[in-house]
mmCIF file of C-alpha atoms in Angstrom:
data_model
loop_
_atom_site.group_PDB
_atom_site.id
_atom_site.type_symbol
_atom_site.label_atom_id
_atom_site.label_comp_id
_atom_site.label_asym_id
_atom_site.label_seq_id
_atom_site.Cartn_x
_atom_site.Cartn_y
_atom_site.Cartn_z
ATOM 1 C CA MET A 1 -15.805 -10.921 -2.525
ATOM 2 C CA VAL A 2 -16.948 -9.383 0.749
ATOM 3 C CA LYS A 3 -19.270 -11.243 3.124
ATOM 4 C CA LYS A 4 -22.674 -10.237 4.039
ATOM 5 C CA LEU A 5 -22.915 -8.566 7.323
ATOM 6 C CA ASN A 6 -23.719 -10.748 10.172
ATOM 7 C CA LEU A 7 -24.932 -8.345 12.982
ATOM 8 C CA ASP A 8 -25.183 -11.360 15.467
ATOM 9 C CA LEU A 9 -21.405 -11.578 15.510
ATOM 10 C CA LEU A 10 -20.957 -7.927 16.541
ATOM 11 C CA GLU A 11 -21.022 -6.608 19.766
ATOM 12 C CA GLY A 12 -20.682 -2.761 20.485
ATOM 13 C CA LYS A 13 -21.831 0.046 22.497
ATOM 14 C CA THR A 14 -23.590 3.340 21.509
ATOM 15 C CA ALA A 15 -20.900 5.911 20.679
ATOM 16 C CA LYS A 16 -20.866 8.998 22.953
ATOM 17 C CA TYR A 17 -19.893 12.279 21.637
ATOM 18 C CA PRO A 18 -18.867 15.235 23.877
ATOM 19 C CA SER A 19 -19.778 18.688 22.941
ATOM 20 C CA GLU A 20 -16.809 20.535 24.191
ATOM 21 C CA ILE A 21 -15.381 21.357 20.834
ATOM 22 C CA LYS A 22 -17.226 23.245 18.007
ATOM 23 C CA LYS A 23 -15.857 20.888 15.316
ATOM 24 C CA GLN A 24 -16.970 17.890 17.084
ATOM 25 C CA GLU A 25 -20.497 19.356 17.311
ATOM 26 C CA GLN A 26 -20.403 19.867 13.435
ATOM 27 C CA ASP A 27 -19.300 16.439 12.913
ATOM 28 C CA LEU A 28 -22.109 15.084 14.890
ATOM 29 C CA ILE A 29 -24.766 16.935 12.951
ATOM 30 C CA LYS A 30 -23.258 15.758 9.781
ATOM 31 C CA GLU A 31 -23.020 12.194 11.027
ATOM 32 C CA LYS A 32 -26.686 12.320 12.361
ATOM 33 C CA GLU A 33 -27.938 13.073 8.801
ATOM 34 C CA ASN A 34 -26.832 9.572 7.907
ATOM 35 C CA ILE A 35 -28.477 7.756 10.862
ATOM 36 C CA ILE A 36 -31.934 6.235 10.296
ATOM 37 C CA GLU A 37 -34.319 4.419 12.479
ATOM 38 C CA ASN A 38 -33.351 1.396 14.803
ATOM 39 C CA GLY A 39 -29.659 2.648 14.920
ATOM 40 C CA LYS A 40 -28.996 1.612 11.361
ATOM 41 C CA ILE A 41 -27.163 4.086 9.003
ATOM 42 C CA GLN A 42 -27.088 4.866 5.384
ATOM 43 C CA LYS A 43 -24.760 6.435 2.937
ATOM 44 C CA LYS A 44 -25.710 7.888 -0.402
ATOM 45 C CA LEU A 45 -23.361 7.200 -3.222
ATOM 46 C CA ALA A 46 -23.584 8.285 -6.793
ATOM 47 C CA ARG A 47 -25.976 5.624 -8.108
ATOM 48 C CA LYS A 48 -27.126 3.756 -4.843
ATOM 49 C CA THR A 49 -27.529 3.955 -1.165
ATOM 50 C CA ILE A 50 -25.670 1.507 1.084
ATOM 51 C CA TYR A 51 -26.970 0.460 4.598
ATOM 52 C CA GLY A 52 -25.262 -0.689 7.699
ATOM 53 C CA VAL A 53 -24.936 -0.115 11.548
ATOM 54 C CA ARG A 54 -22.739 1.927 13.667
ATOM 55 C CA ILE A 55 -20.593 -0.059 16.240
ATOM 56 C CA VAL A 56 -17.654 0.553 18.466
ATOM 57 C CA LYS A 57 -14.833 -2.035 18.264
ATOM 58 C CA LYS A 58 -11.211 -2.339 19.439
ATOM 59 C CA ALA A 59 -9.193 -0.443 16.796
ATOM 60 C CA SER A 60 -6.413 -3.092 16.618
ATOM 61 C CA ASP A 61 -8.942 -5.805 15.697
ATOM 62 C CA THR A 62 -9.560 -4.113 12.356
ATOM 63 C CA VAL A 63 -7.561 -4.096 9.202
ATOM 64 C CA LEU A 64 -7.060 -1.420 6.372
ATOM 65 C CA TRP A 65 -8.532 -1.899 2.924
ATOM 66 C CA GLU A 66 -5.588 -2.147 0.390
ATOM 67 C CA GLY A 67 -7.640 -0.282 -2.377
ATOM 68 C CA ASN A 68 -7.157 3.128 -0.692
ATOM 69 C CA PRO A 69 -3.977 4.671 -1.797
ATOM 70 C CA ARG A 70 -4.039 6.664 1.524
ATOM 71 C CA ASN A 71 -3.673 3.448 3.447
ATOM 72 C CA PHE A 72 -0.188 3.048 1.959
ATOM 73 C CA SER A 73 1.172 6.423 3.100
ATOM 74 C CA ARG A 74 4.367 6.379 4.907
ATOM 75 C CA ASP A 75 3.437 9.597 6.726
ATOM 76 C CA LYS A 76 2.799 8.309 10.322
ATOM 77 C CA ASP A 77 2.494 11.799 11.783
ATOM 78 C CA ILE A 78 -0.766 11.898 13.823
ATOM 79 C CA ASN A 79 0.316 14.711 16.379
ATOM 80 C CA ASP A 80 -2.381 17.082 14.941
ATOM 81 C CA LEU A 81 -5.343 14.600 15.338
ATOM 82 C CA LEU A 82 -4.143 12.522 18.477
ATOM 83 C CA PRO A 83 -4.854 15.142 21.166
ATOM 84 C CA LEU A 84 -8.408 15.597 19.740
ATOM 85 C CA ILE A 85 -9.026 11.973 19.670
ATOM 86 C CA GLU A 86 -7.796 11.500 23.258
ATOM 87 C CA LYS A 87 -9.838 14.639 24.536
ATOM 88 C CA SER A 88 -13.102 13.349 23.196
ATOM 89 C CA GLY A 89 -12.456 9.654 24.169
ATOM 90 C CA GLY A 90 -12.397 8.353 20.622
ATOM 91 C CA ASN A 91 -13.130 9.434 17.165
ATOM 92 C CA THR A 92 -16.224 11.696 16.909
ATOM 93 C CA GLN A 93 -16.367 11.068 12.989
ATOM 94 C CA ALA A 94 -16.989 7.387 12.364
ATOM 95 C CA VAL A 95 -14.718 5.464 9.988
ATOM 96 C CA ASP A 96 -16.343 3.663 6.974
ATOM 97 C CA ALA A 97 -15.881 -0.092 6.881
ATOM 98 C CA ARG A 98 -17.122 -3.452 5.699
ATOM 99 C CA ILE A 99 -16.706 -7.158 6.501
ATOM 100 C CA ASN A 100 -13.893 -8.683 4.106
ATOM 101 C CA SER A 101 -13.781 -12.182 2.739
ATOM 102 C CA GLU A 102 -11.836 -13.331 5.845
ATOM 103 C CA GLY A 103 -14.371 -12.020 8.266
ATOM 104 C CA LYS A 104 -12.442 -9.158 9.443
ATOM 105 C CA ILE A 105 -13.603 -5.598 9.735
ATOM 106 C CA GLU A 106 -11.922 -3.737 6.878
ATOM 107 C CA VAL A 107 -11.648 0.033 7.232
ATOM 108 C CA ILE A 108 -12.154 1.738 3.952
ATOM 109 C CA ALA A 109 -11.463 5.368 4.876
ATOM 110 C CA GLY A 110 -10.290 6.680 8.217
ATOM 111 C CA SER A 111 -6.646 5.273 8.513
ATOM 112 C CA ARG A 112 -5.427 8.279 10.629
ATOM 113 C CA ARG A 113 -8.472 8.060 13.009
ATOM 114 C CA ARG A 114 -7.906 4.343 13.323
ATOM 115 C CA ARG A 115 -4.107 4.775 14.018
ATOM 116 C CA CYS A 116 -4.927 7.331 16.688
ATOM 117 C CA CYS A 117 -7.212 5.037 18.451
ATOM 118 C CA ILE A 118 -4.703 2.242 18.376
ATOM 119 C CA GLU A 119 -2.007 4.386 19.814
ATOM 120 C CA SER A 120 -4.220 5.813 22.547
ATOM 121 C CA GLY A 121 -5.866 2.565 23.355
ATOM 122 C CA LEU A 122 -9.206 3.858 22.631
ATOM 123 C CA GLU A 123 -12.154 2.017 20.905
ATOM 124 C CA LEU A 124 -13.009 2.878 17.242
ATOM 125 C CA VAL A 125 -16.347 4.065 16.248
ATOM 126 C CA ILE A 126 -17.217 2.404 12.864
ATOM 127 C CA ASP A 127 -19.911 2.792 10.309
ATOM 128 C CA LEU A 128 -20.075 -0.869 9.104
ATOM 129 C CA TYR A 129 -21.801 -1.168 5.649
ATOM 130 C CA GLU A 130 -23.520 -4.334 4.282
ATOM 131 C CA ASN A 131 -22.749 -5.619 0.868
ATOM 132 C CA MET A 132 -20.156 -2.967 -0.090
ATOM 133 C CA THR A 133 -18.441 -3.719 -3.309
ATOM 134 C CA ASP A 134 -14.910 -2.658 -4.318
ATOM 135 C CA LYS A 135 -16.429 0.055 -6.574
ATOM 136 C CA ASP A 136 -18.457 1.365 -3.760
ATOM 137 C CA ALA A 137 -15.437 1.329 -1.473
ATOM 138 C CA GLN A 138 -13.417 3.194 -4.067
ATOM 139 C CA GLU A 139 -16.018 5.931 -4.357
ATOM 140 C CA ILE A 140 -15.901 6.216 -0.503
ATOM 141 C CA ALA A 141 -12.121 6.447 -0.461
ATOM 142 C CA GLU A 142 -12.069 8.961 -3.293
ATOM 143 C CA ILE A 143 -14.822 11.204 -1.554
ATOM 144 C CA GLU A 144 -12.766 10.956 1.822
ATOM 145 C CA ASN A 145 -9.494 11.878 0.130
ATOM 146 C CA SER A 146 -10.860 14.682 -1.989
ATOM 147 C CA GLY A 147 -9.378 18.091 -1.052
ATOM 148 C CA ARG A 148 -6.835 16.467 1.220
ATOM 149 C CA LYS A 149 -3.061 16.481 0.949
ATOM 150 C CA GLN A 150 -1.823 13.959 -1.757
ATOM 151 C CA VAL A 151 -0.457 10.566 -0.601
ATOM 152 C CA ASP A 152 3.253 10.801 -0.360
ATOM 153 C CA ALA A 153 5.428 9.704 -3.426
ATOM 154 C CA ILE A 154 6.812 6.374 -1.939
ATOM 155 C CA GLY A 155 3.283 5.538 -0.543
ATOM 156 C CA GLU A 156 1.948 5.789 -4.040
ATOM 157 C CA CYS A 157 4.723 3.669 -5.243
ATOM 158 C CA ASP A 158 3.686 0.884 -2.715
ATOM 159 C CA TYR A 159 0.034 1.311 -3.657
ATOM 160 C CA LEU A 160 0.647 1.030 -7.386
ATOM 161 C CA TYR A 161 2.862 -2.132 -7.023
ATOM 162 C CA ASP A 162 0.574 -3.718 -4.586
ATOM 163 C CA LYS A 163 -2.431 -3.139 -6.895
ATOM 164 C CA TYR A 164 -0.401 -4.486 -9.796
ATOM 165 C CA ILE A 165 0.579 -7.841 -8.044
ATOM 166 C CA LYS A 166 -3.022 -8.511 -7.012
ATOM 167 C CA MET A 167 -4.422 -7.763 -10.502
ATOM 168 C CA LYS A 168 -1.483 -9.961 -11.853
ATOM 169 C CA GLU A 169 -2.645 -12.944 -9.785
ATOM 170 C CA LEU A 170 -6.081 -12.604 -11.276
ATOM 171 C CA ASP A 171 -4.898 -12.013 -14.763
ATOM 172 C CA PRO A 172 -1.342 -13.565 -15.392
ATOM 173 C CA THR A 173 -1.307 -11.820 -18.839
ATOM 174 C CA LEU A 174 -1.357 -8.387 -17.358
ATOM 175 C CA SER A 175 1.802 -6.382 -18.529
ATOM 176 C CA VAL A 176 3.252 -3.410 -16.976
ATOM 177 C CA GLU A 177 2.649 -1.552 -20.218
ATOM 178 C CA VAL A 178 -1.084 -2.280 -20.072
ATOM 179 C CA TYR A 179 -1.245 -1.480 -16.397
ATOM 180 C CA SER A 180 0.464 1.788 -17.009
ATOM 181 C CA ARG A 181 -2.106 2.791 -19.652
ATOM 182 C CA MET A 182 -4.757 1.841 -17.224
ATOM 183 C CA ASN A 183 -3.342 4.364 -14.775
ATOM 184 C CA ASN A 184 -2.562 6.950 -17.468
ATOM 185 C CA MET A 185 1.108 6.743 -16.685
ATOM 186 C CA ASP A 186 4.288 6.229 -18.910
ATOM 187 C CA ARG A 187 5.747 2.715 -18.591
ATOM 188 C CA THR A 188 9.193 3.957 -17.744
ATOM 189 C CA LEU A 189 7.846 5.912 -14.950
ATOM 190 C CA MET A 190 5.714 2.860 -13.785
ATOM 191 C CA HIS A 191 8.945 0.773 -13.852
ATOM 192 C CA LEU A 192 10.622 3.500 -11.570
ATOM 193 C CA LYS A 193 7.650 3.386 -9.152
ATOM 194 C CA PHE A 194 7.924 -0.422 -8.898
ATOM 195 C CA SER A 195 11.623 -0.105 -8.192
ATOM 196 C CA VAL A 196 10.829 2.283 -5.449
ATOM 197 C CA ALA A 197 8.228 -0.094 -4.015
ATOM 198 C CA LYS A 198 10.804 -2.955 -3.801
ATOM 199 C CA LEU A 199 13.266 -0.976 -1.738
ATOM 200 C CA PRO A 200 13.630 -2.077 1.907
ATOM 201 C CA ASP A 201 11.733 -0.023 4.634
ATOM 202 C CA TRP A 202 14.887 1.500 6.011
ATOM 203 C CA ILE A 203 15.662 3.101 2.605
ATOM 204 C CA LYS A 204 12.062 4.258 2.117
ATOM 205 C CA ASP A 205 11.977 5.747 5.664
ATOM 206 C CA SER A 206 15.513 7.505 5.090
ATOM 207 C CA SER A 207 13.816 11.010 5.047
ATOM 208 C CA LYS A 208 11.519 12.686 7.564
ATOM 209 C CA ASN A 209 10.196 14.956 4.731
ATOM 210 C CA LEU A 210 8.307 12.706 2.450
ATOM 211 C CA ASP A 211 8.413 15.302 -0.558
ATOM 212 C CA TRP A 212 10.278 13.049 -2.845
ATOM 213 C CA SER A 213 10.733 14.285 -6.214
ATOM 214 C CA ILE A 214 10.904 11.900 -9.354
ATOM 215 C CA ARG A 215 14.568 12.965 -9.733
ATOM 216 C CA ASN A 216 15.364 12.064 -6.094
ATOM 217 C CA LEU A 217 13.575 8.681 -6.470
ATOM 218 C CA LYS A 218 15.618 7.838 -9.535
ATOM 219 C CA ALA A 219 18.867 8.840 -7.546
ATOM 220 C CA LEU A 220 17.608 6.644 -4.649
ATOM 221 C CA THR A 221 16.968 3.431 -6.608
ATOM 222 C CA SER A 222 20.453 4.027 -8.362
ATOM 223 C CA ILE A 223 22.161 4.452 -4.964
ATOM 224 C CA TYR A 224 20.513 1.280 -3.554
ATOM 225 C CA ARG A 225 21.982 -0.753 -6.406
ATOM 226 C CA GLN A 226 25.445 0.441 -5.349
ATOM 227 C CA VAL A 227 24.547 -0.437 -1.820
ATOM 228 C CA ILE A 228 23.659 -4.010 -2.743
ATOM 229 C CA GLU A 229 26.695 -4.445 -4.935
ATOM 230 C CA ARG A 230 28.908 -3.439 -2.060
ATOM 231 C CA ASP A 231 27.080 -5.522 0.600
ATOM 232 C CA ILE A 232 26.342 -2.421 2.720
ATOM 233 C CA ASN A 233 23.475 -2.645 5.263
ATOM 234 C CA LYS A 234 22.017 -0.032 7.566
ATOM 235 C CA GLU A 235 24.512 -0.713 10.353
ATOM 236 C CA ASP A 236 27.396 -0.166 7.957
ATOM 237 C CA LEU A 237 26.285 3.567 7.188
ATOM 238 C CA THR A 238 28.612 6.360 8.217
ATOM 239 C CA PHE A 239 25.584 8.487 9.016
ATOM 240 C CA ARG A 240 22.361 8.098 10.934
ATOM 241 C CA LEU A 241 18.990 7.690 9.369
ATOM 242 C CA PRO A 242 16.605 9.317 9.008
ATOM 243 C CA LEU A 243 17.788 12.601 7.741
ATOM 244 C CA SER A 244 15.515 15.548 7.411
ATOM 245 C CA THR A 245 15.076 15.909 3.640
ATOM 246 C CA PRO A 246 15.419 13.567 0.473
ATOM 247 C CA THR A 247 18.262 15.882 -0.745
ATOM 248 C CA LEU A 248 20.232 15.423 2.280
ATOM 249 C CA VAL A 249 19.606 11.568 2.171
ATOM 250 C CA ILE A 250 20.884 11.511 -1.463
ATOM 251 C CA SER A 251 23.937 13.645 -0.657
ATOM 252 C CA ALA A 252 24.960 11.639 2.502
ATOM 253 C CA PHE A 253 24.701 8.295 0.489
ATOM 254 C CA LYS A 254 26.759 9.866 -2.423
ATOM 255 C CA LYS A 255 29.408 11.063 -0.050
ATOM 256 C CA MET A 256 29.695 7.784 1.748
ATOM 257 C CA LEU A 257 29.874 5.770 -1.395
ATOM 258 C CA ASP A 258 32.521 8.139 -3.149
ATOM 259 C CA GLY A 259 34.602 7.953 0.038
ATOM 260 C CA GLN A 260 34.388 4.368 0.223
ATOM 261 C CA THR A 261 35.420 4.004 -3.539
ATOM 262 C CA LYS A 262 38.422 6.300 -2.961
ATOM 263 C CA ASN A 263 39.348 4.204 0.128
ATOM 264 C CA ASN A 264 39.033 0.978 -1.723
ATOM 265 C CA ILE A 265 41.402 2.188 -4.346
ATOM 266 C CA SER A 266 44.048 3.256 -1.962
ATOM 267 C CA HIS A 267 43.965 -0.285 -0.594
ATOM 268 C CA ILE A 268 44.845 -1.767 -4.110
ATOM 269 C CA LYS A 269 48.017 -0.792 -6.055
ATOM 270 C CA VAL A 270 48.288 -1.883 -9.703
ATOM 271 C CA THR A 271 51.774 -1.794 -11.474
ATOM 272 C CA ASN A 272 52.148 -2.059 -15.174
ATOM 273 C CA ALA A 273 55.531 -3.615 -16.337
ATOM 274 C CA ARG A 274 57.336 -3.007 -19.703
ATOM 275 C CA ASP A 275 56.809 -6.803 -20.621
ATOM 276 C CA GLY A 276 52.951 -6.428 -20.282
ATOM 277 C CA SER A 277 52.747 -8.176 -16.969
ATOM 278 C CA VAL A 278 50.606 -6.574 -14.228
ATOM 279 C CA THR A 279 51.462 -6.750 -10.517
ATOM 280 C CA ILE A 280 48.605 -6.084 -7.982
ATOM 281 C CA LYS A 281 49.591 -5.344 -4.331
ATOM 282 C CA LEU A 282 46.921 -5.580 -1.672
ATOM 283 C CA SER A 283 47.103 -3.422 1.523
ATOM 284 C CA LYS A 284 47.468 -5.248 4.771
ATOM 285 C CA ASP A 285 44.505 -3.141 6.102
ATOM 286 C CA LEU A 286 42.097 -4.834 3.441
ATOM 287 C CA SER A 287 39.760 -7.284 5.047
ATOM 288 C CA LEU A 288 40.265 -10.922 4.446
ATOM 289 C CA GLU A 289 36.898 -11.062 3.007
ATOM 290 C CA LYS A 290 37.500 -8.441 0.356
ATOM 291 C CA LYS A 291 41.066 -9.960 -0.268
ATOM 292 C CA ASN A 292 39.394 -13.271 -0.954
ATOM 293 C CA LYS A 293 36.796 -11.794 -3.354
ATOM 294 C CA ILE A 294 39.684 -9.984 -5.243
ATOM 295 C CA LEU A 295 41.637 -13.250 -5.643
ATOM 296 C CA SER A 296 38.566 -15.165 -6.555
ATOM 297 C CA LEU A 297 37.835 -12.546 -9.311
ATOM 298 C CA ILE A 298 41.436 -12.982 -10.629
ATOM 299 C CA ASP A 299 41.091 -16.696 -10.749
ATOM 300 C CA ASN A 300 37.890 -16.513 -12.647
ATOM 301 C CA MET A 301 39.472 -14.164 -15.115
ATOM 302 C CA ASN A 302 42.462 -16.619 -15.754
ATOM 303 C CA GLU A 303 40.132 -19.458 -16.509
ATOM 304 C CA VAL A 304 38.262 -17.462 -19.228
#
């Protein structure tokens, strides 16, 4: 539930828009069409019109709405937009926002503009709407995202899992199967996306190129299970992340894990005697921790 907009709590200044760049002028014309008397603004949606005010606030004082998949994108590249934001002294096209239930300004659409303003230390121009529902916010996000590059695969996984957890809190009976049907997705694929969402950030950010295919995501989750089984962390890797593409990431992990397997086998020598007894010799180069694990395993087998 969002709070009703209290204008007395908001302090800002009128946004200034330079005219050096033609695109900025076009943005201004489009924005002015939504501005009505007394500095208030309006936005026409499919079945209603919402009203609000335009303000300027510190970008880092705002939060992102979790209902917009784009806000989960792992693509942090803003090099194309940042110079324009810095040259104009801020965002010429306002971001859409509302006041959330915690009293914070929640940006519905405009995450990249917000990120640029945070990075450059500039204030953020915000169109702050009153009594905006989640349905209204979803419509605004869909309009904003239409025609733009799709959210990266891992970002979509994060969004779907986060949305499921929040819906599950409201309705504990919600199953993955029902949630999958709600999103027109196969249950097996949804389980895969949830598994990806649960991966640690250093695994999710292992590739600079974010074009992960379903096949690569399956391979990545499988590889991470092996990483966990072998108590490997980021500092133990034989290569440095991130690599340039998902394919190189998968190949590097497989090469490292295969090499580790061969190395471990060389540290353990098993000899079968004619009487059926088995002799296991451990290399002196094997770490004490791994020796203890092997001995513990043997002891547990003897107790069975």
